[in-house]
Short mmCIF file of C-alpha atoms in Angstrom, two decimals:
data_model
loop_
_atom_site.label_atom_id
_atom_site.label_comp_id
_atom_site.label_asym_id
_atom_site.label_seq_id
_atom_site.Cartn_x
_atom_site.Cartn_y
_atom_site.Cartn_z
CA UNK W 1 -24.77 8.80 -1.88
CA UNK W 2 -24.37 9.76 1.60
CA UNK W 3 -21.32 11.78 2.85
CA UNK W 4 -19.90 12.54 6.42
CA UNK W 5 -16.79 14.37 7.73
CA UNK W 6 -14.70 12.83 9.81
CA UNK W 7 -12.56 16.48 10.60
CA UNK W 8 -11.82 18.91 7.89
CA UNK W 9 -9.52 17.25 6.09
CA UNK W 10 -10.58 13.70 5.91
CA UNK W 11 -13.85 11.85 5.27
CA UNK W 12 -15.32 8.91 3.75
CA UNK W 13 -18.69 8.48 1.28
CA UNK W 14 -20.16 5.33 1.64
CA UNK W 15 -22.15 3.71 -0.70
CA UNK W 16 -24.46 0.32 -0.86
CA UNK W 17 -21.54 -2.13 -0.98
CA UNK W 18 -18.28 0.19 -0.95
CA UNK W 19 -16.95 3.50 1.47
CA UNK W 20 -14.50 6.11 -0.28
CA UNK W 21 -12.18 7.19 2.23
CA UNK W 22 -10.40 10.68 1.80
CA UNK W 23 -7.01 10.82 3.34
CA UNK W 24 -4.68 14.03 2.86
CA UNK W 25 -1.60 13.25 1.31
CA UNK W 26 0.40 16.14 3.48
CA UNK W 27 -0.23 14.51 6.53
CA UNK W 28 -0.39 10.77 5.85
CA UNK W 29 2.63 9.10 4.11
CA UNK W 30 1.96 6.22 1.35
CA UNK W 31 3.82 3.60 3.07
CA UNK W 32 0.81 3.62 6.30
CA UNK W 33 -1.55 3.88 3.64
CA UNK W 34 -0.47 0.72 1.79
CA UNK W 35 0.20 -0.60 4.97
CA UNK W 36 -3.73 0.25 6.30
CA UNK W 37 -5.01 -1.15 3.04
CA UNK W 38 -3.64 -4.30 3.47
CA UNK W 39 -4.99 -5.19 6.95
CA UNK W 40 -8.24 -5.07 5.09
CA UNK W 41 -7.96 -7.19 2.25
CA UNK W 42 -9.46 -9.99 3.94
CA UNK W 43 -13.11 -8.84 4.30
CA UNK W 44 -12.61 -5.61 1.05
CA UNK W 45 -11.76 -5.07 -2.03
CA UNK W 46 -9.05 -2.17 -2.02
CA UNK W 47 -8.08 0.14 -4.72
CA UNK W 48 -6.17 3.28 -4.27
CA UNK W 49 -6.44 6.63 -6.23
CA UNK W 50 -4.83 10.06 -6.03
CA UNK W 51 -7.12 13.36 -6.32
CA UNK W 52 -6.60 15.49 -9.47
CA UNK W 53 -4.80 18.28 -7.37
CA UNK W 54 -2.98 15.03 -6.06
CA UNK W 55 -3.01 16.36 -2.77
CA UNK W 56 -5.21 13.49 -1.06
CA UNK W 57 -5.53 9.53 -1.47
CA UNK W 58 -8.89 8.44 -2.31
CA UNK W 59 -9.14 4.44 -0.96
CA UNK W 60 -11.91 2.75 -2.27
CA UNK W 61 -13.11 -0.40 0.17
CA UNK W 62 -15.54 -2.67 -1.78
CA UNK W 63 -17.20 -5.30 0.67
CA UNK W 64 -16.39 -8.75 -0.87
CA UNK W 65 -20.19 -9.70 0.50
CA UNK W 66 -22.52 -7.26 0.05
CA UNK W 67 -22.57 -4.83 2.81
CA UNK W 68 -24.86 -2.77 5.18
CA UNK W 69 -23.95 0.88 5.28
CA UNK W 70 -23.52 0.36 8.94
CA UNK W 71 -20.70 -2.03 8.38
CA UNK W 72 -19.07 0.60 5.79
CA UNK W 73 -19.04 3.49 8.74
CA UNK W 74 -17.80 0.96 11.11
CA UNK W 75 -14.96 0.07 8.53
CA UNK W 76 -14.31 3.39 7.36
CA UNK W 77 -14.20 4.41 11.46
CA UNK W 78 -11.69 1.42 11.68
CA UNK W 79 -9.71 2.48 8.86
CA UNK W 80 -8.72 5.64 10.55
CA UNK W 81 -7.56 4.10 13.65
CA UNK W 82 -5.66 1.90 11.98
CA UNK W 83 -4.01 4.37 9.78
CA UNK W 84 -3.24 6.67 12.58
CA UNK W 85 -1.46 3.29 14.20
CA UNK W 86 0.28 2.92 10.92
CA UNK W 87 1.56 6.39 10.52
CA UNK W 88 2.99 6.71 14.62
CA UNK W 89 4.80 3.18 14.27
CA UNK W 90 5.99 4.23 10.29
CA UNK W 91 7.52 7.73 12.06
CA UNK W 92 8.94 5.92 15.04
CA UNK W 93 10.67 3.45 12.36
CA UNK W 94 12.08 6.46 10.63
CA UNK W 95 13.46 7.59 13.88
CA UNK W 96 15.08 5.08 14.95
CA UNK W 97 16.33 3.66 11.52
CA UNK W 98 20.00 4.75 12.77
CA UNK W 99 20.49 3.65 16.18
CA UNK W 100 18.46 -0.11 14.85
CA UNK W 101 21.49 -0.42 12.30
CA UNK W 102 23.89 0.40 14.72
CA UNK W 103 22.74 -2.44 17.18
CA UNK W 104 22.36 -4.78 14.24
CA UNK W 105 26.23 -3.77 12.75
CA UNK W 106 27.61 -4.14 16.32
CA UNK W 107 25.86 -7.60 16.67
CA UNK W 108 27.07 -8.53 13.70
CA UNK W 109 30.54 -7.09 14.24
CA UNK W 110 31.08 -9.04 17.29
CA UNK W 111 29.33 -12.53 16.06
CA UNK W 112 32.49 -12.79 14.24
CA UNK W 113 35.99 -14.33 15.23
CA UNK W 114 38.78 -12.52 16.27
CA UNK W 115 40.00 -12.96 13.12
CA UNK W 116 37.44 -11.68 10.46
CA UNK W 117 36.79 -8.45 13.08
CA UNK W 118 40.36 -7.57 13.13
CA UNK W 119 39.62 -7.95 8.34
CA UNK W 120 36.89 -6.01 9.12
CA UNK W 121 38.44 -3.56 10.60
CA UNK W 122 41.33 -2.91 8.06
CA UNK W 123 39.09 -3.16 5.44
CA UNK W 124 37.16 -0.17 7.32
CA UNK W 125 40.50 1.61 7.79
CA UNK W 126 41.20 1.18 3.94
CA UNK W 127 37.59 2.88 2.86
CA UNK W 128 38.35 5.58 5.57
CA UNK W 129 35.50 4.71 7.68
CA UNK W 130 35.92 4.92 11.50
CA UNK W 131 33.26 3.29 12.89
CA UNK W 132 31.16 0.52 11.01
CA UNK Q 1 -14.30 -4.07 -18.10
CA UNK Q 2 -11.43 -1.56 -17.36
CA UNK Q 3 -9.45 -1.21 -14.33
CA UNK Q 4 -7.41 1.92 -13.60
CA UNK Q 5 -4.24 2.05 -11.65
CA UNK Q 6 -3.09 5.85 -10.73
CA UNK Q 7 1.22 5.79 -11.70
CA UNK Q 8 1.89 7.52 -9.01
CA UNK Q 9 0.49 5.07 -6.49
CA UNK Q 10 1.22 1.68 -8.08
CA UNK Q 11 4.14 0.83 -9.97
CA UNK Q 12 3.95 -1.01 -13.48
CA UNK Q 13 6.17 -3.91 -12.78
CA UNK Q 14 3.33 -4.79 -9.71
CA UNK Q 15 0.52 -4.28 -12.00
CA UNK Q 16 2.29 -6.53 -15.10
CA UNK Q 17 3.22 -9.16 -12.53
CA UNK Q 18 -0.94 -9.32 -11.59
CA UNK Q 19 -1.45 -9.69 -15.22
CA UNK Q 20 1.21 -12.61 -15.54
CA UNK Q 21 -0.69 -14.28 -12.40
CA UNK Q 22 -4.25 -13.85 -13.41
CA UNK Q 23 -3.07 -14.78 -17.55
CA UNK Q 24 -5.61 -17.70 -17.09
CA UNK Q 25 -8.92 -16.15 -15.85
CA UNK Q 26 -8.94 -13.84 -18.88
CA UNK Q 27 -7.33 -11.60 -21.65
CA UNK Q 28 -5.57 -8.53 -20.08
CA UNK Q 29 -4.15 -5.12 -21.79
CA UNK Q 30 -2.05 -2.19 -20.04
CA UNK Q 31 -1.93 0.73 -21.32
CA UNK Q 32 -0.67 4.16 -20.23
CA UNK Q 33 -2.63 7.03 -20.50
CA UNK Q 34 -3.09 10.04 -18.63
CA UNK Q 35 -1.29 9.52 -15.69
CA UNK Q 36 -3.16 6.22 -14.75
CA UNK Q 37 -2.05 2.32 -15.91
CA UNK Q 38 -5.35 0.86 -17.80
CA UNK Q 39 -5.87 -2.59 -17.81
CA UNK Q 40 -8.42 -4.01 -20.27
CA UNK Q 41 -9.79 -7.12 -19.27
CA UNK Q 42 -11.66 -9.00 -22.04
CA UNK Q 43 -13.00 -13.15 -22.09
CA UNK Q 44 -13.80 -13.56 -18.74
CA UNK Q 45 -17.00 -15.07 -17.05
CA UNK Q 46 -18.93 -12.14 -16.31
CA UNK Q 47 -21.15 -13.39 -13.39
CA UNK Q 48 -17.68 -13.43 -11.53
CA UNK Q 49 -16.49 -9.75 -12.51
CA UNK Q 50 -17.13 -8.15 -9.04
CA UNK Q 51 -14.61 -10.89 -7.81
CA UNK Q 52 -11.80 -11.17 -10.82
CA UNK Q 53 -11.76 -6.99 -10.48
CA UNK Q 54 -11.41 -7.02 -6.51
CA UNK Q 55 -8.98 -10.11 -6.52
CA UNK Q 56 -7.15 -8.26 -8.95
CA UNK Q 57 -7.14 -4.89 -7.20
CA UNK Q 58 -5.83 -6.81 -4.05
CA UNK Q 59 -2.80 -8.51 -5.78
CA UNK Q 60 -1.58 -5.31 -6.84
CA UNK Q 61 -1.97 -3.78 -4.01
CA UNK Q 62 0.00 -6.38 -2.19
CA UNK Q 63 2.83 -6.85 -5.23
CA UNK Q 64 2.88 -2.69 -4.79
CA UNK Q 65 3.82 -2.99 -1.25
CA UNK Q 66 6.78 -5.38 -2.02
CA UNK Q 67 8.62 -3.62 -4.41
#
């Protein structure tokens, strides 16, 4: 079994038909992991594992036809990119979870008739809320 | 053959759902054990394992995601 680091943290070991990829837990979130695995079930076979310290993933890709070791570097290589893709667009979701409910209350809020905004609004009033 | 889930990564209810789906391919068992979800797969057509353990492995994967 061959192995090569990526950086210090992460790496993958590739094998004849499959590539374990290492990925730290600390820096990478589950959801963009699950969300990386899944743009390769197409062409892998995915399976997920923690470490025993549980401080990194360990994502197994098994080639669904057998495989070059070339073609396991190039997906491990894609992996990463697609995980760091994953993890910016997960964070920026996170950030702007708040001002995206917002827009979507105030859309809502003013899709309704006169009527059922000024219900909504008493009802708000009655839960002392202020704004929706 | 055995496949093993980690508990912390995929939740039960995805990996009993897989079970209900793939009921027909073969005999599956879960167990808990050691921080991992075991399933036992037993009666299946063994020149097709590589594909009934990675089709399984996917659909939990994806059932994971949606819960």
């Amino acid at each position: 079994m061959a192995a090569k680091s990526q950086d210090k943290l992460s790496f993958w070991k590739y094998k004849a038909d499959s590539v374990d990829i290492v990925i730290p837990a600390e820096i990478y979130p589950k959801e963009p992991v699950f969300a990386t695995c899944c743009v390769f079930l197409d062409e892998y076979y995915v399976l997920i594992d923690l470490d025993k310290k549980k401080t990194a993933y360990i994502v197994t890709l098994t080639s669904q036809i057998p495989d070059s070791k070339l073609k396991a570097k190039r997906a491990a290589q894609k992996f990463f990119n697609e995980l760091l893709s994953n993890t910016l667009r997960y964070q920026v979701a996170l950030r702007n979870q708040k001002i995206r409910e917002y827009i979507v209350k105030e859309a809502l809020f003013f899709s309704q008739p006169k009527q059922e905004q000024k219900k909504t609004v008493e009802l708000l009033a009655r839960s002392g809320k202020k704004n929706l | 053959m055995e496949i093993r889930f980690h508990s912390e990564v995929y939740p039960l209810s995805a990996v009993q759902k897989a079970v209900a789906g793939f009921r027909g391919i073969a005999e599956f068992t879960v167990k808990h054990n050691s921080g991992y979800y075991t399933v036992r797969v037993k009666g299946y057509d063994k020149s097709h394992e590589l594909q009934i353990k990675g089709n399984f492995l996917n659909y939990v994967l994806i059932l994971s995601r949606q819960n």
